[in-house]
Short mmCIF file of C-alpha atoms in Angstrom, two decimals:
data_model
loop_
_atom_site.label_atom_id
_atom_site.label_comp_id
_atom_site.label_asym_id
_atom_site.label_seq_id
_atom_site.Cartn_x
_atom_site.Cartn_y
_atom_site.Cartn_z
CA MET M 240 -12.16 2.11 18.86
CA LYS M 241 -9.93 0.21 21.24
CA HIS M 242 -8.28 -2.81 19.70
CA LYS M 243 -7.28 -6.01 21.39
CA SER M 244 -3.49 -5.93 21.36
CA LEU M 245 -1.92 -8.21 18.80
CA ALA M 246 1.61 -7.77 20.20
CA HIS M 247 1.90 -11.27 21.60
CA GLN M 248 0.35 -13.19 18.75
CA THR M 249 2.71 -15.67 17.18
CA CYS M 250 1.86 -14.57 13.64
CA PRO M 251 4.25 -11.91 12.30
CA ILE M 252 1.42 -10.28 10.34
CA SER M 253 -0.51 -9.74 13.58
CA ARG M 254 2.52 -8.38 15.40
CA CYS M 255 3.41 -6.11 12.52
CA LEU M 256 -0.12 -4.70 12.38
CA ASN M 257 0.10 -4.05 16.09
CA VAL M 258 3.00 -1.69 15.33
CA ILE M 259 2.06 -0.14 12.00
CA GLY M 260 -1.64 -0.97 11.75
CA GLU M 261 -2.89 2.56 12.16
CA TRP M 262 -3.28 4.74 9.10
CA TRP M 263 -1.49 7.67 10.65
CA THR M 264 1.44 5.52 11.62
CA LEU M 265 2.23 4.42 8.08
CA LEU M 266 1.63 7.91 6.72
CA ILE M 267 4.06 9.32 9.32
CA ILE M 268 6.60 6.73 8.20
CA ARG M 269 5.98 7.70 4.56
CA GLU M 270 6.71 11.32 5.47
CA ALA M 271 9.89 10.27 7.29
CA PHE M 272 11.05 8.55 4.09
CA TYR M 273 10.34 11.81 2.26
CA GLY M 274 12.84 13.41 4.65
CA VAL M 275 10.42 15.09 7.05
CA LYS M 276 11.96 15.35 10.54
CA LYS M 277 10.26 18.08 12.54
CA PHE M 278 7.02 17.84 14.48
CA ALA M 279 5.65 20.99 12.83
CA ASP M 280 6.39 19.64 9.36
CA PHE M 281 4.70 16.30 10.00
CA GLN M 282 1.75 18.22 11.37
CA LYS M 283 1.47 20.60 8.45
CA ARG M 284 1.95 17.99 5.73
CA LEU M 285 -0.44 15.41 7.19
CA GLY M 286 -3.05 17.81 8.57
CA ILE M 287 -3.13 15.63 11.67
CA ALA M 288 -4.25 16.83 15.10
CA LYS M 289 -1.33 17.68 17.37
CA ASN M 290 -2.38 15.35 20.16
CA ILE M 291 -2.69 12.38 17.78
CA LEU M 292 0.67 13.18 16.19
CA THR M 293 2.31 13.44 19.63
CA THR M 294 0.94 10.04 20.63
CA ARG M 295 1.93 8.36 17.36
CA LEU M 296 5.46 9.79 17.30
CA LYS M 297 6.02 8.77 20.93
CA GLN M 298 4.85 5.25 20.12
CA LEU M 299 7.04 5.05 17.01
CA VAL M 300 10.08 6.02 19.10
CA LYS M 301 9.09 3.46 21.74
CA ASP M 302 8.72 0.81 19.03
CA GLY M 303 12.18 1.62 17.70
CA ILE M 304 10.97 2.80 14.28
CA LEU M 305 11.92 6.44 14.75
CA GLN M 306 14.65 7.86 16.93
CA LEU M 307 15.05 11.33 18.36
CA ASP M 308 17.99 13.32 17.11
CA ASN M 309 18.75 16.23 19.43
CA THR M 310 22.35 16.70 18.35
CA SER M 311 21.77 19.69 16.10
CA GLY M 312 20.96 21.88 19.10
CA LYS M 313 17.68 22.80 17.48
CA ARG M 314 14.31 21.24 18.17
CA SER M 315 14.00 17.48 18.31
CA GLN M 316 14.09 15.78 14.97
CA TYR M 317 12.66 12.36 14.24
CA VAL M 318 14.65 10.08 11.98
CA LEU M 319 14.07 6.51 10.88
CA THR M 320 16.06 3.76 12.57
CA GLU M 321 17.29 0.72 10.65
CA LYS M 322 14.13 -1.10 11.75
CA GLY M 323 12.09 1.82 10.40
CA ARG M 324 13.97 2.04 7.10
CA ASP M 325 13.36 -1.66 6.66
CA LEU M 326 9.63 -0.87 6.34
CA ILE M 327 10.43 0.35 2.83
CA TYR M 328 9.39 -3.07 1.51
CA VAL M 329 5.93 -2.68 3.06
CA LEU M 330 5.60 0.82 1.61
CA VAL M 331 6.72 -0.35 -1.82
CA ALA M 332 4.24 -3.24 -1.77
CA ILE M 333 1.41 -0.92 -0.69
CA THR M 334 2.37 1.75 -3.23
CA GLN M 335 2.51 -0.72 -6.10
CA TRP M 336 -0.79 -2.38 -5.18
CA GLY M 337 -2.50 1.00 -4.70
CA SER M 338 -1.14 2.36 -7.96
CA LYS M 339 -2.26 -0.71 -9.86
CA TRP M 340 -5.75 -1.13 -8.42
CA LEU M 341 -6.97 2.17 -7.01
CA PHE M 342 -6.20 4.59 -9.81
CA PRO M 343 -8.62 3.66 -12.59
CA SER M 344 -8.00 7.07 -14.07
CA GLY M 345 -5.35 9.59 -13.27
CA ARG M 346 -1.86 9.21 -12.07
CA PRO M 347 -0.79 8.47 -8.52
CA SER M 348 1.01 11.32 -6.79
CA THR M 349 3.55 9.18 -5.00
CA ARG M 350 5.85 7.16 -7.16
CA LEU M 351 8.91 5.28 -6.09
CA ALA M 352 11.91 5.58 -8.31
CA ASP M 353 15.52 4.55 -8.54
CA LYS M 354 17.61 7.59 -7.47
CA GLN M 355 20.07 6.98 -10.28
CA ASP M 356 17.73 7.35 -13.24
CA LEU M 357 14.43 8.44 -11.61
CA LEU M 358 12.65 5.59 -13.36
CA GLU M 359 9.98 3.82 -11.35
CA LEU M 360 10.94 0.64 -9.55
CA ALA M 361 10.19 -2.69 -11.13
CA PRO M 362 7.20 -4.50 -9.56
CA LEU M 363 8.21 -6.55 -6.51
CA GLU M 364 8.74 -10.22 -7.23
CA MET M 365 8.41 -13.15 -4.88
CA ARG M 366 11.14 -15.69 -5.27
CA SER M 367 11.93 -19.11 -3.96
CA ARG M 368 15.24 -19.70 -2.21
CA ASN M 369 16.77 -20.76 -5.52
CA GLY M 370 15.52 -17.67 -7.33
CA ARG M 371 12.42 -18.93 -9.14
CA ILE M 372 9.78 -16.21 -9.50
CA LEU M 373 6.58 -17.19 -7.67
CA GLY M 374 2.95 -16.16 -8.07
CA ALA M 375 0.28 -15.99 -5.37
CA GLY M 376 -0.73 -19.57 -6.22
CA ASP M 377 2.79 -20.87 -5.58
CA ILE M 378 2.87 -19.70 -1.98
CA GLU M 379 2.07 -21.96 0.96
CA PHE M 380 1.11 -20.39 4.28
CA LEU M 381 2.72 -22.63 6.89
CA MET B 46 -12.59 6.37 15.99
CA LYS B 47 -13.92 7.78 12.74
CA HIS B 48 -11.22 8.41 10.18
CA LYS B 49 -11.21 11.04 7.51
CA SER B 50 -11.56 9.05 4.30
CA LEU B 51 -8.36 8.71 2.34
CA ALA B 52 -10.12 7.31 -0.73
CA HIS B 53 -9.62 10.39 -2.88
CA GLN B 54 -6.07 11.21 -1.93
CA THR B 55 -3.70 11.09 -4.87
CA CYS B 56 -1.10 9.04 -2.99
CA PRO B 57 -1.48 5.29 -3.55
CA ILE B 58 -0.33 4.59 0.01
CA SER B 59 -3.23 6.67 1.35
CA ARG B 60 -5.75 5.05 -0.94
CA CYS B 61 -4.48 1.58 -0.13
CA LEU B 62 -4.72 2.23 3.61
CA ASN B 63 -8.26 3.41 3.06
CA VAL B 64 -9.04 -0.11 1.81
CA ILE B 65 -6.84 -2.35 3.94
CA GLY B 66 -5.86 -0.03 6.80
CA GLU B 67 -7.86 -1.82 9.47
CA TRP B 68 -6.27 -4.66 11.38
CA TRP B 69 -9.20 -6.93 10.91
CA THR B 70 -9.26 -6.36 7.21
CA LEU B 71 -5.73 -7.63 6.62
CA LEU B 72 -6.23 -10.52 9.02
CA ILE B 73 -9.39 -11.52 7.15
CA ILE B 74 -7.38 -11.41 3.91
CA ARG B 75 -4.66 -13.53 5.55
CA GLU B 76 -7.31 -16.12 6.46
CA ALA B 77 -8.65 -16.05 2.89
CA PHE B 78 -5.15 -16.87 1.66
CA TYR B 79 -5.11 -19.77 4.13
CA GLY B 80 -8.20 -21.03 2.30
CA VAL B 81 -10.89 -19.96 4.75
CA LYS B 82 -14.15 -19.27 2.94
CA LYS B 83 -17.08 -19.48 5.35
CA PHE B 84 -18.34 -16.78 7.68
CA ALA B 85 -18.36 -19.17 10.63
CA ASP B 86 -14.75 -20.18 9.97
CA PHE B 87 -13.49 -16.61 9.75
CA GLN B 88 -15.35 -15.92 12.95
CA LYS B 89 -13.97 -18.89 14.84
CA ARG B 90 -10.38 -18.49 13.68
CA LEU B 91 -10.14 -14.75 14.27
CA GLY B 92 -12.25 -14.54 17.42
CA ILE B 93 -13.88 -11.47 15.91
CA ALA B 94 -17.32 -10.16 16.83
CA LYS B 95 -19.98 -11.17 14.31
CA ASN B 96 -21.13 -7.62 13.63
CA ILE B 97 -17.58 -6.44 12.93
CA LEU B 98 -16.92 -9.41 10.68
CA THR B 99 -20.17 -8.80 8.78
CA THR B 100 -19.22 -5.17 8.17
CA ARG B 101 -15.66 -5.99 7.12
CA LEU B 102 -16.66 -8.80 4.75
CA LYS B 103 -19.33 -6.62 3.15
CA GLN B 104 -16.79 -3.85 2.65
CA LEU B 105 -14.21 -6.26 1.20
CA VAL B 106 -16.79 -7.47 -1.33
CA LYS B 107 -17.70 -3.86 -2.16
CA ASP B 108 -14.00 -3.02 -2.62
CA GLY B 109 -13.59 -5.97 -4.99
CA ILE B 110 -11.11 -7.84 -2.80
CA LEU B 111 -13.40 -10.75 -1.98
CA GLN B 112 -16.25 -12.10 -4.05
CA LEU B 113 -19.23 -14.14 -3.03
CA ASP B 114 -19.42 -17.64 -4.39
CA ASN B 115 -22.93 -19.06 -4.09
CA THR B 116 -22.57 -21.67 -6.79
CA SER B 117 -22.08 -24.63 -4.49
CA GLY B 118 -25.67 -24.36 -3.29
CA LYS B 119 -24.44 -24.21 0.27
CA ARG B 120 -23.92 -21.11 2.34
CA SER B 121 -22.13 -18.16 0.81
CA GLN B 122 -18.42 -18.53 0.50
CA TYR B 123 -15.95 -15.68 0.27
CA VAL B 124 -13.07 -16.04 -2.12
CA LEU B 125 -10.29 -13.68 -3.12
CA THR B 126 -10.58 -11.85 -6.43
CA GLU B 127 -7.53 -11.16 -8.59
CA LYS B 128 -7.28 -7.76 -6.91
CA GLY B 129 -7.38 -9.51 -3.53
CA ARG B 130 -4.81 -12.14 -4.48
CA ASP B 131 -2.53 -9.36 -5.61
CA LEU B 132 -2.30 -8.23 -1.97
CA ILE B 133 0.05 -11.18 -1.46
CA TYR B 134 2.98 -8.79 -1.95
CA VAL B 135 1.76 -6.64 0.95
CA LEU B 136 1.32 -9.71 3.14
CA VAL B 137 4.77 -11.04 2.23
CA ALA B 138 6.38 -7.66 3.00
CA ILE B 139 4.57 -7.46 6.36
CA THR B 140 5.35 -11.07 7.22
CA GLN B 141 9.04 -10.70 6.45
CA TRP B 142 9.37 -7.42 8.36
CA GLY B 143 7.45 -8.81 11.35
CA SER B 144 9.48 -12.02 11.40
CA LYS B 145 12.74 -10.10 11.26
CA TRP B 146 12.05 -7.38 13.81
CA LEU B 147 9.29 -8.51 16.16
CA PHE B 148 10.45 -11.99 17.13
CA PRO B 149 13.54 -11.43 19.28
CA SER B 150 13.06 -14.91 20.61
CA GLY B 151 10.87 -17.69 19.39
CA ARG B 152 9.71 -18.58 15.97
CA PRO B 153 6.90 -16.89 14.07
CA SER B 154 3.85 -19.06 13.55
CA THR B 155 3.10 -17.89 10.05
CA ARG B 156 5.75 -18.57 7.48
CA LEU B 157 5.47 -18.21 3.75
CA ALA B 158 6.96 -20.97 1.70
CA ASP B 159 7.34 -22.11 -1.87
CA LYS B 160 4.72 -24.85 -2.40
CA GLN B 161 7.21 -26.97 -4.32
CA ASP B 162 9.81 -27.47 -1.61
CA LEU B 163 8.16 -25.86 1.45
CA LEU B 164 11.25 -23.72 1.96
CA GLU B 165 10.63 -20.15 3.08
CA LEU B 166 10.56 -17.47 0.41
CA ALA B 167 13.64 -15.42 -0.24
CA PRO B 168 13.46 -11.89 1.21
CA LEU B 169 11.75 -9.45 -1.16
CA GLU B 170 14.12 -7.36 -3.21
CA MET B 171 13.57 -3.96 -4.72
CA ARG B 172 14.92 -3.63 -8.22
CA SER B 173 15.41 -0.90 -10.74
CA ARG B 174 13.88 -1.28 -14.19
CA ASN B 175 17.13 -2.82 -15.42
CA GLY B 176 17.28 -5.32 -12.57
CA ARG B 177 19.77 -3.72 -10.16
CA ILE B 178 18.94 -4.57 -6.52
CA LEU B 179 18.17 -1.42 -4.55
CA GLY B 180 18.32 -0.58 -0.84
CA ALA B 181 16.16 1.93 1.06
CA GLY B 182 18.77 4.63 0.40
CA ASP B 183 18.54 4.13 -3.36
CA ILE B 184 14.83 4.95 -3.54
CA GLU B 185 13.51 8.37 -4.42
CA PHE B 186 9.95 9.25 -3.43
CA LEU B 187 8.65 11.35 -6.32
#
């Protein structure tokens, strides 16, 4: 299905979805956080068709989320840029919501932990500028 | 394009994308946070085709993100459930990332503020169980 592009909308949610709004895109980014770098490894781990993976990786490089690292003299490797690494907050939010609401029984496979003690992260908190913790009902969409 | 369902994957990111991984879905949820409740209002504000909106709303009710409120005696109204309201963290993460990286010039239209003082929220922080603030490099994907 061809989408209307949301790239020029003035809402940051719309623009963000224009970049990461495809399933495969966020799953590729998840794999990059895992440390996956090579085309063949993305392909094997995601079970994604080669032509779709090629298109998505090219777009992610164009969008400045991944960059090509050819310095090792081996095949091209894809690594997250700063802009890409900054998507960690989106992945954490999605992981925590999914773990809370979509696993009525059983344990989620992906868990996000603090490297130091391997304990799971605390749930994300929304805070006002002066540090008060906010709930969904305290937020105003301007 | 027909996707392979991710509903039974053990990764919470995959399962979450299976529920909210369509552009329209998250934009409908954004509108619900704005306070939009009626079919006609979703339709007008999003400029979405009626058949697509019907399908998406039905699916969101089925997934327990929206619920139908028929108590007012008027037309059906769609309101967020607790599970739906809990997606605020995903919307905040997406809004903050989009505002930071996709608005090289100009000001994003959607901003999330504390209702009390209408100042924008502080950026989300990831914390360990004992409250240490973590960066992307401090997170281990288990």
